């Protein structure tokens, strides 16, 4: 039987549909262009499946509400753009430290400040990783098409649940507002992950942050199930209570990073094209990856030795990809609608072994295939 | 409820987390005790009661209470409690936090939760100051009082937090003090029992960081001040305006009934039944 379901769908809608398919049952948000379609749709779709939607008073509260709801064991999400994403940073740090699964969608628009509300940009890559204070790891996924938006939203929930961590879906105005014909996968065949949780309070005290490995994932009970757990944004020991014991502080921060870093290869998704004998590699993510792949396609027809990489995971940064490039590669060209945020990471990953060139455009418009082509046709 | 013995409330304490961080003579212990007496009086199921706090001396209370407890970020207790309550309306959700936490950085969340009339109970540990950071002025510091950041006396007018809650739509509002400890148990019980957004403003003493700057440098002086300035609401209302100055009403300030948020959501959003 063919269960294929083909639809003309908007990127933001695909995100919302995938979230529902992943089992998301609580959404809290505050309206902002270009993300509003997600909230608009979920306000009717969620109650229809027994879930809850609420429009909070701001993005700080939205982030707080999804954390609170997640603590009871529900899959939760919020969606926003630049100014709202900035307000969410405080509690994103809280979710990372307290290991509370949730998905935050940032449909990027031009910044800084109110910036360009209806124009695209990709300038929040660094904010995703460093936006809240203190050292904490982050998982950030970046879709370049409507179908990828669907798939990466599912991936985001799976990682959030499995690793007990907030995950950011970093879309952009182009992908969020793009309409494409997509094949929606059969929902019943999706492989979905639910967080592990203890079912019955054991006799004695249960250590909610206990793990058997130093990079392990704790089995934290849902609140309301009789464990009487304590969740705090203070640095805590395995029992969940505040501590300043240097060994415990170090162990917690090491484990938080370790649980993401040690699973990097599994978290990092990417699409590579025409890499075998490539001398030039076009590297991008989100909407601009589309332009790059077009240049690769056309270049190959003309006999250019050119390949492309679409990074679907931006954090943890897949540095291994650039350390394992084919010997033929001489130059990596990073195309992004910002001042060179990913290019810097690629330089760090490659050391001085390769030439890394940035094509950067910060004008609220996409980098076109023509612009990339003329840039690489100039001697670089 | 006043007959509840200490041993009965002690079982709700995480005694292994004691001693607490509060200074000797701090009012927070009296509020904590009153809260636990209310829990006993209402026979709340400790497995189905969640306590959420913000940041401050008072917010540290959750660490000592043997329930599911969430110590959030400064001012953010109410949004987290809102998320918990919406997806788990069967849980009793109580917010315990300071006046700075609730009225300053969390002020916007406070009025919006009141507007929604979501079934949360907010108990404000109202010591007129930011105790934890050394006694700076808060939005509830009376005008003219001296603090670490208003050395010549505060020039700002405070909120009347109970009137603010009322204007914003809260459906149960009470005020008490740590001197009126037994009334407090009754008022907290009424607040938790009330189906809707409840606020209990508890005037508490911080003689160390606040009282010392305002001629109330001991716990006893703080309590005496509360005794002399808190006036039962019925009597307070009869007073001529100029005698009300410096006094504040205690007791049930407001009680009303209108649809609670999670009920209304279920009815309207899920079933499309607009009233
Ligand atoms: C965002 C943020 N700003 C400032 C602080 C510092 N801070 C910690 S407690 C506190 C005030 C606490 O006052 P209150 O809520 O009245 O509680 P109290 O200590 O008096 O019980 C402040 C400003 C913080 N933790 N977070």
XYZ file of C-alpha atoms and ligand atoms in Angstrom:
681
model
C 0.000 0.000 0.000
C 1.273 3.450 -0.825
C 0.848 5.715 2.166
C 2.585 8.613 0.479
C 0.971 11.877 1.204
C 2.027 14.611 -1.222
C 1.190 18.217 -0.370
C 2.116 21.750 -1.314
C 3.279 23.062 2.021
C 4.948 26.064 3.617
C 8.159 25.582 5.623
C 6.677 26.921 8.830
C 3.656 24.664 8.415
C 5.922 21.646 7.867
C 7.623 22.471 11.170
C 4.290 22.568 12.990
C 3.033 19.368 11.300
C 6.246 17.535 12.154
C 6.085 18.700 15.755
C 2.602 17.234 16.046
C 3.782 14.036 14.376
C 6.653 13.866 16.875
C 4.136 14.000 19.710
C 4.508 17.646 20.726
C 1.450 18.509 22.826
C 2.212 21.920 24.324
C 3.188 25.105 22.522
C 3.667 28.528 24.111
C 4.657 31.498 21.994
C 4.462 35.187 21.258
C 3.719 36.437 17.743
C 6.649 37.517 15.598
C 7.372 37.626 11.889
C 8.470 35.427 10.165
C 7.513 32.631 12.581
C 3.859 33.449 13.307
C 2.365 30.838 10.962
C 3.610 28.121 13.319
C 1.656 29.505 16.271
C -1.373 30.358 14.158
C -1.667 26.788 12.920
C -0.958 25.126 16.266
C -3.586 27.234 18.057
C -6.245 25.141 16.334
C -4.312 21.931 15.651
C -3.170 21.322 19.236
C -6.537 21.385 21.024
C -7.855 19.121 18.272
C -5.438 16.395 19.406
C -5.942 17.020 23.125
C -2.938 19.313 23.423
C -2.597 22.879 24.637
C -1.638 26.137 22.976
C -1.082 29.381 24.826
C -0.009 32.827 23.716
C 2.096 34.161 26.569
C 2.837 37.772 27.476
C 6.331 37.655 25.967
C 9.038 35.240 24.854
C 10.563 34.961 28.313
C 7.249 33.632 29.568
C 6.835 31.400 26.505
C 10.160 29.759 27.218
C 9.222 29.416 30.905
C 5.909 27.808 30.083
C 7.391 25.188 27.756
C 9.995 24.312 30.389
C 7.333 23.964 33.077
C 5.141 21.787 30.872
C 8.111 19.656 29.817
C 8.906 18.934 33.458
C 5.652 17.004 33.645
C 6.803 14.757 30.786
C 5.126 16.455 27.816
C 6.957 17.241 24.548
C 6.941 21.022 24.163
C 7.937 23.696 21.650
C 8.056 27.437 21.068
C 8.761 29.413 17.891
C 10.121 32.901 17.433
C 12.549 35.130 15.531
C 15.508 37.399 16.427
C 14.095 39.794 19.046
C 12.110 37.027 20.734
C 15.022 34.605 20.545
C 17.122 37.140 22.427
C 14.533 37.256 25.216
C 14.510 33.468 25.456
C 18.225 33.157 26.170
C 17.885 33.370 29.959
C 15.709 30.281 30.222
C 17.428 28.404 27.391
C 20.409 28.352 29.751
C 18.128 27.083 32.527
C 16.820 24.250 30.310
C 20.358 23.299 29.266
C 21.610 23.176 32.859
C 18.559 21.444 34.313
C 18.413 19.040 31.322
C 14.837 19.779 30.347
C 13.921 18.601 26.835
C 12.237 21.185 24.581
C 12.447 22.519 21.029
C 12.945 26.198 20.218
C 12.323 27.284 16.625
C 14.084 30.445 15.455
C 12.994 31.533 11.987
C 15.791 34.011 11.398
C 15.193 37.518 10.114
C 17.581 40.403 9.567
C 19.124 42.002 12.661
C 20.458 43.463 14.835
C 17.577 44.750 16.969
C 14.197 44.912 15.234
C 16.244 44.749 12.057
C 14.486 43.525 8.946
C 11.318 41.790 10.129
C 10.328 40.396 6.738
C 13.756 39.747 5.221
C 16.048 36.766 5.610
C 19.365 36.502 7.408
C 21.486 33.758 8.933
C 23.186 35.810 11.590
C 22.011 33.965 14.722
C 24.388 30.992 14.380
C 26.686 32.205 17.145
C 23.834 33.427 19.333
C 22.400 29.900 19.269
C 25.549 28.596 20.878
C 26.613 31.487 23.060
C 23.391 33.424 23.698
C 22.949 32.569 27.364
C 25.666 33.118 29.955
C 28.026 30.394 31.100
C 29.388 27.411 29.220
C 26.711 25.084 27.998
C 26.384 22.856 24.952
C 23.659 23.341 22.368
C 22.204 21.327 19.534
C 21.213 23.440 16.538
C 19.661 22.099 13.342
C 19.237 24.113 10.161
C 16.825 23.141 7.371
C 17.241 24.289 3.764
C 13.917 23.090 2.375
C 10.366 22.357 3.410
C 10.962 18.613 3.549
C 14.149 19.146 5.554
C 12.163 21.329 7.934
C 9.829 18.406 8.520
C 12.625 15.866 8.989
C 14.824 18.051 11.168
C 11.895 18.965 13.419
C 11.407 15.246 14.096
C 15.181 14.886 14.621
C 15.077 17.888 17.011
C 12.461 16.254 19.223
C 14.306 12.933 19.173
C 17.568 14.527 20.259
C 15.838 16.685 22.877
C 14.164 13.632 24.378
C 17.079 11.244 24.163
C 19.743 13.633 25.426
C 17.467 15.655 27.715
C 18.476 18.969 26.248
C 16.936 21.981 24.553
C 17.319 21.795 20.759
C 17.133 24.804 18.446
C 15.660 24.494 14.969
C 17.343 27.375 13.155
C 15.278 28.160 10.099
C 15.247 31.413 8.146
C 12.675 33.672 6.520
C 13.168 32.067 3.114
C 12.786 28.464 4.231
C 10.032 29.339 6.698
C 7.946 31.061 4.038
C 8.858 28.779 1.147
C 6.117 26.666 -0.403
C 7.249 23.341 -1.842
C 5.649 20.152 -2.877
C 6.669 17.606 -0.286
C 6.053 13.983 0.412
C 4.942 13.718 4.016
C 6.293 10.495 5.461
C 3.900 7.944 6.875
C 3.573 9.125 10.448
C 3.162 5.609 11.810
C 6.582 4.670 10.404
C 8.486 7.557 11.964
C 10.951 6.452 14.568
C 10.249 8.598 17.599
C 12.145 8.737 20.854
C 10.621 9.352 24.270
C 12.726 10.408 27.220
C 13.580 7.650 29.666
C 11.958 8.062 33.022
C 11.747 5.999 36.187
C 8.250 4.757 36.810
C 8.079 4.151 40.531
C 9.868 5.936 43.349
C 12.390 3.481 44.789
C 12.724 3.205 48.547
C 15.154 5.794 49.831
C 16.289 8.881 48.043
C 16.396 8.885 44.235
C 19.268 10.772 42.616
C 17.603 12.445 39.655
C 20.884 13.413 37.970
C 22.649 10.109 38.529
C 24.327 8.571 35.456
C 26.544 5.530 35.303
C 28.866 7.050 32.677
C 30.590 10.435 32.930
C 28.863 11.495 29.697
C 25.600 9.762 30.500
C 22.039 11.015 30.373
C 20.127 11.145 33.639
C 16.800 9.415 34.115
C 14.795 12.278 35.599
C 11.253 11.594 36.808
C 8.298 13.615 35.608
C 7.054 15.949 38.296
C 3.750 14.868 39.765
C 4.720 11.189 39.889
C 5.685 10.943 43.552
C 9.458 11.400 43.438
C 9.567 14.807 45.123
C 12.427 15.979 42.940
C 14.146 19.321 43.173
C 14.994 21.186 39.984
C 17.229 24.250 40.323
C 19.142 26.632 38.085
C 21.879 26.622 40.709
C 24.718 24.220 39.999
C 23.554 20.994 41.583
C 24.805 17.584 42.629
C 23.386 14.276 41.424
C 20.625 14.615 44.009
C 19.481 17.832 42.305
C 20.323 20.057 45.273
C 22.648 23.065 45.071
C 26.326 22.433 45.599
C 29.608 24.339 45.388
C 31.739 21.253 45.899
C 34.436 21.777 43.225
C 34.448 18.119 42.159
C 30.694 18.024 41.760
C 30.622 21.322 39.888
C 33.293 20.098 37.491
C 31.623 16.714 37.018
C 28.275 18.267 36.135
C 29.679 20.762 33.631
C 31.873 18.081 32.066
C 28.964 15.698 31.749
C 26.696 18.359 30.209
C 29.229 18.935 27.437
C 30.243 15.306 27.215
C 26.734 14.030 26.655
C 26.505 16.111 23.457
C 30.138 15.980 22.266
C 30.479 12.224 22.637
C 27.466 11.758 20.339
C 28.525 14.376 17.820
C 28.740 12.098 14.788
C 25.232 10.860 15.348
C 23.787 14.323 15.964
C 25.521 15.905 12.972
C 23.544 15.510 9.769
C 24.701 16.867 6.433
C 24.314 16.404 2.718
C 27.390 16.203 0.533
C 27.303 16.421 -3.252
C 29.986 15.758 -5.882
C 32.806 15.623 -3.364
C 34.984 12.819 -4.849
C 37.501 14.832 -6.905
C 36.345 18.315 -5.917
C 38.968 21.062 -5.740
C 36.484 23.669 -4.563
C 33.828 22.882 -1.968
C 30.875 25.180 -1.461
C 29.704 24.942 2.127
C 26.476 26.389 3.408
C 23.312 25.797 5.419
C 19.677 26.889 5.340
C 18.365 28.808 2.336
C 21.800 29.610 0.900
C 22.634 25.901 0.634
C 20.092 25.824 -2.199
C 22.071 28.387 -4.183
C 25.295 26.487 -3.523
C 23.906 23.192 -4.792
C 22.697 24.877 -7.957
C 26.197 26.231 -8.594
C 27.613 22.730 -8.003
C 25.110 21.189 -10.413
C 25.795 23.719 -13.163
C 29.545 23.767 -12.553
C 29.812 20.014 -12.890
C 28.003 20.174 -16.242
C 30.753 22.537 -17.382
C 33.448 20.231 -16.048
C 34.365 22.245 -12.937
C 35.728 20.128 -10.111
C 33.304 21.490 -7.562
C 31.404 19.909 -4.679
C 29.006 21.073 -1.977
C 28.143 20.469 1.667
C 24.862 21.431 3.284
C 25.320 21.476 7.040
C 22.042 20.422 8.630
C 23.574 20.438 12.090
C 25.420 23.628 13.033
C 26.007 22.848 16.735
C 27.787 20.814 17.849
C 29.836 22.103 14.925
C 30.775 19.194 12.632
C 34.491 20.053 12.507
C 35.318 16.434 11.610
C 33.746 16.966 8.187
C 36.393 19.533 7.334
C 39.191 17.430 8.754
C 38.121 14.483 6.600
C 37.690 16.241 3.262
C 39.025 14.422 0.165
C 42.703 15.125 -0.603
C 41.678 16.887 -3.815
C 40.053 19.805 -1.949
C 42.050 23.042 -2.065
C 39.475 25.653 -1.170
C 36.337 25.736 0.968
C 33.938 28.546 0.115
C 31.458 29.257 2.905
C 28.304 31.064 1.781
C 26.186 32.645 4.493
C 23.933 35.645 5.062
C 26.062 37.051 7.886
C 29.560 38.447 8.376
C 31.246 35.035 8.368
C 30.100 33.155 11.446
C 30.377 29.625 10.008
C 33.448 30.506 7.914
C 35.317 31.195 11.148
C 34.369 27.763 12.475
C 35.497 26.112 9.238
C 38.859 27.931 9.470
C 39.241 26.694 13.019
C 38.433 23.135 11.913
C 40.826 23.112 8.945
C 43.742 24.890 10.596
C 46.001 26.312 7.916
C 45.741 23.283 5.665
C 43.093 24.683 3.352
C 42.090 28.015 1.958
C 38.767 29.093 3.467
C 36.930 31.897 1.708
C 33.691 33.499 2.763
C 30.891 34.751 0.550
C 28.889 36.933 2.862
C 25.851 39.011 2.151
C 24.085 41.061 4.774
C 21.512 42.980 2.775
C 18.337 41.112 3.661
C 18.439 39.229 0.360
C 19.559 35.731 -0.497
C 22.951 34.955 -2.000
C 22.105 33.975 -5.567
C 23.798 31.194 -7.546
C 25.034 33.877 -9.948
C 26.749 35.763 -7.139
C 28.451 32.614 -5.895
C 29.517 31.671 -9.402
C 31.043 35.023 -10.186
C 32.841 35.031 -6.850
C 34.460 31.650 -7.492
C 35.252 32.522 -11.104
C 37.436 35.336 -9.835
C 40.831 34.016 -8.817
C 40.536 33.181 -5.093
C -5.822 23.725 61.659
C -4.053 25.565 64.460
C -3.850 22.293 66.318
C -1.533 20.874 63.651
C 1.550 19.794 65.550
C 5.120 20.534 64.552
C 5.754 16.851 63.917
C 2.974 16.831 61.325
C 4.468 19.688 59.367
C 7.992 18.424 59.889
C 7.283 15.456 57.665
C 6.939 17.919 54.764
C 10.450 19.239 55.345
C 13.595 17.951 53.685
C 15.372 17.923 56.995
C 18.570 16.712 55.334
C 18.739 20.126 53.594
C 18.707 22.027 56.896
C 19.970 24.291 58.323
C 18.366 26.845 56.018
C 20.155 29.911 54.677
C 17.988 32.494 56.465
C 19.273 34.829 59.167
C 18.112 34.293 62.753
C 14.879 36.248 63.208
C 13.981 36.237 59.502
C 10.244 36.074 58.809
C 10.556 33.450 56.084
C 10.384 30.547 58.540
C 7.026 31.750 59.874
C 5.573 31.856 56.356
C 7.003 28.424 55.599
C 5.416 27.025 58.720
C 2.078 28.651 57.910
C 2.209 27.234 54.398
C 2.848 23.710 55.680
C 0.046 24.038 58.226
C -2.227 24.963 55.338
C -1.030 21.917 53.395
C -1.980 19.786 56.397
C -5.288 21.538 56.935
C -6.267 20.943 53.314
C -4.914 17.364 53.362
C -3.037 18.088 50.125
C -1.431 15.052 48.521
C 2.316 15.779 48.656
C 2.767 13.728 45.458
C 0.344 15.990 43.601
C 1.536 19.323 44.927
C 4.215 21.237 43.034
C 5.959 24.256 44.476
C 7.670 26.729 42.181
C 9.874 29.640 43.214
C 12.058 32.333 41.701
C 15.344 33.713 43.007
C 15.970 35.401 46.335
C 16.344 34.434 49.996
C 12.655 33.567 50.136
C 12.705 31.539 46.932
C 15.272 29.200 48.473
C 12.384 27.871 50.568
C 11.565 25.204 47.980
C 14.819 23.423 48.711
C 13.521 22.603 52.196
C 10.044 21.423 51.199
C 9.442 17.754 50.472
C 7.312 17.992 47.329
C 8.191 18.299 43.660
C 9.936 21.663 43.723
C 11.231 23.931 40.977
C 13.669 26.748 41.761
C 13.508 28.743 38.526
C 15.174 31.982 37.402
C 14.605 35.441 38.926
C 10.996 36.451 38.248
C 10.117 33.375 36.197
C 8.279 31.198 38.714
C 4.856 32.147 37.369
C 5.534 31.290 33.692
C 6.928 27.874 34.656
C 4.026 27.286 37.028
C 1.662 28.270 34.206
C 3.154 25.638 31.908
C 2.909 22.987 34.620
C -0.686 23.849 35.485
C -1.908 23.954 31.880
C -0.759 20.433 31.037
C -1.438 19.004 34.520
C -4.500 20.763 35.925
C -4.894 17.957 38.475
C -1.769 19.174 40.290
C -1.929 21.822 43.014
C 0.622 24.428 41.926
C 1.884 26.997 44.427
C 4.361 29.805 43.781
C 6.494 31.034 46.683
C 8.708 34.070 46.002
C 9.842 37.475 47.185
C 8.390 40.914 46.515
C 11.248 41.790 44.165
C 10.812 38.571 42.271
C 7.052 38.852 41.864
C 6.520 42.614 41.604
C 9.656 43.817 39.765
C 11.297 41.402 37.345
C 8.288 39.070 37.380
C 5.672 41.834 37.461
C 4.486 41.339 33.919
C 4.008 37.603 34.411
C 2.124 38.304 37.636
C -0.514 40.553 36.086
C -0.982 38.284 33.082
C -1.475 35.188 35.231
C -4.033 37.197 37.222
C -5.741 38.253 33.991
C -5.985 34.617 32.895
C -7.297 33.611 36.322
C -5.238 30.442 36.098
C -5.503 28.278 39.209
C -2.187 29.098 40.867
C -1.610 30.321 44.403
C 1.109 32.936 44.745
C 2.456 33.580 48.222
C 4.588 36.720 48.306
C 7.307 36.843 50.965
C 7.012 40.626 51.178
C 9.947 42.007 53.143
C 9.875 45.347 51.237
C 13.360 44.699 49.909
C 15.810 42.627 47.897
C 17.121 40.682 50.850
C 19.516 38.409 49.036
C 21.462 41.152 47.272
C 21.891 43.248 50.400
C 18.690 45.228 50.900
C 18.039 47.419 47.872
C 14.615 49.025 47.297
C 11.912 46.950 45.624
C 8.628 48.014 43.987
C 6.997 47.332 47.361
C 9.360 49.464 49.497
C 7.271 52.179 51.195
C 8.095 55.691 50.007
C 10.717 57.399 52.147
C 12.200 54.215 53.594
C 15.956 53.834 53.435
C 17.607 50.971 51.610
C 21.043 50.139 50.219
C 20.131 52.003 47.008
C 17.913 54.700 48.521
C 20.182 55.954 51.282
C 18.212 59.205 51.618
C 14.844 57.449 51.461
C 13.027 55.927 48.517
C 11.516 58.519 46.179
C 9.372 55.990 44.317
C 5.800 55.115 45.237
C 5.287 51.406 45.832
C 2.641 49.249 44.225
C -0.239 48.227 46.402
C 0.285 44.654 45.210
C -3.186 43.553 46.326
C -4.890 46.351 44.395
C -2.643 45.602 41.417
C -3.686 41.949 41.532
C -7.321 42.967 41.786
C -7.081 45.336 38.837
C -5.380 42.623 36.821
C -8.154 40.121 37.540
C -7.024 37.889 40.415
C -10.039 36.266 42.072
C -8.717 35.677 45.594
C -6.492 38.231 47.302
C -5.431 38.351 50.930
C -2.790 40.041 53.018
C -1.296 39.094 56.331
C 1.939 39.447 58.258
C 4.320 37.172 60.072
C 2.983 38.618 63.353
C -0.535 37.445 62.402
C 0.799 33.920 61.911
C -2.410 32.054 62.713
C -4.591 34.166 60.419
C -1.963 33.514 57.804
C -2.579 29.752 57.909
C -6.261 30.350 57.326
C -5.664 32.790 54.461
C -3.161 30.534 52.709
C -5.594 27.613 53.005
C -8.364 29.728 51.512
C -6.057 30.805 48.687
C -4.986 27.275 47.773
C -8.558 26.056 48.039
C -9.794 28.825 45.745
C -10.231 27.762 42.112
C -8.569 30.597 40.241
C -5.585 32.922 40.603
C -4.925 33.568 44.303
C -2.489 35.988 45.864
C -1.435 36.090 49.495
C 0.782 39.048 50.280
C 2.672 38.297 53.496
C 4.472 41.203 55.131
C 7.675 39.731 56.526
C 10.622 41.160 58.348
C 14.178 41.467 57.107
C 15.724 43.254 60.063
C 19.261 42.539 58.894
C 19.197 44.205 55.493
C 16.121 46.408 55.782
C 15.101 47.016 59.384
C 18.538 48.248 60.417
C 18.173 51.193 58.043
C 14.673 52.043 59.262
C 14.822 51.933 63.050
C 13.606 48.318 63.129
C 16.932 46.633 63.614
C 15.659 43.598 65.507
C 13.209 40.831 64.664
C 11.064 41.905 67.614
C 10.858 45.473 66.299
C 9.893 44.184 62.866
C 7.078 42.086 64.346
C 5.878 44.945 66.538
C 5.774 47.215 63.496
C 3.642 44.615 61.664
C 1.314 44.292 64.655
C 0.865 48.063 64.876
C 0.442 48.731 61.160
C -1.666 45.809 59.943
C -5.374 46.549 60.453
C -8.174 44.066 59.755
C -9.791 45.079 56.487
C -13.254 45.775 57.960
C -11.828 48.203 60.481
C -9.418 49.668 57.947
C -12.285 50.557 55.608
C -14.040 52.558 58.350
C -10.971 54.645 59.106
C -10.863 58.275 57.969
C -8.471 58.666 55.023
C -5.793 60.508 56.951
C -5.612 57.791 59.597
C -5.076 55.151 56.925
C -1.703 56.655 56.116
C 1.113 54.223 57.013
C -1.395 51.483 57.893
C -2.326 48.597 55.645
C -5.374 46.323 55.542
C -5.022 42.640 56.377
C -7.432 39.768 55.826
C -9.314 38.854 52.662
C -8.987 41.880 50.409
C -10.964 40.477 47.517
C -12.751 37.279 46.588
C -14.788 36.703 43.461
C -15.500 34.052 40.920
C -15.091 33.829 37.150
C -14.026 31.024 34.793
C -10.612 29.610 35.514
C -8.160 29.515 32.576
C -7.648 25.770 32.120
C -11.390 25.106 32.456
C -12.173 27.820 29.929
C -9.537 26.516 27.517
C -10.933 23.008 27.694
C -14.430 24.288 27.110
C -13.735 26.821 24.361
C -10.645 25.647 22.480
C -11.259 21.901 22.732
C -15.010 21.826 22.331
C -15.624 25.113 20.552
C -18.216 26.078 23.153
C -18.009 29.829 23.383
C -19.830 31.263 26.315
C 18.099 38.334 36.161
C 18.632 38.514 37.524
N 18.866 39.760 37.980
C 19.350 39.947 39.223
C 19.608 38.870 40.037
C 20.184 39.093 41.405
N 19.206 38.864 42.471
C 19.223 37.733 43.190
S 18.027 37.705 44.359
C 17.490 39.253 43.910
C 16.384 39.963 44.629
C 15.620 39.153 45.543
O 14.657 39.935 46.168
P 13.265 39.329 46.518
O 12.686 38.656 45.319
O 12.433 40.388 47.133
O 13.613 38.165 47.545
P 14.309 38.211 48.996
O 15.772 37.925 48.789
O 14.072 39.552 49.603
O 13.629 37.116 49.725
C 18.253 39.753 42.870
C 18.029 41.090 42.275
C 19.360 37.577 39.501
N 19.589 36.466 40.208
N 18.860 37.439 38.267
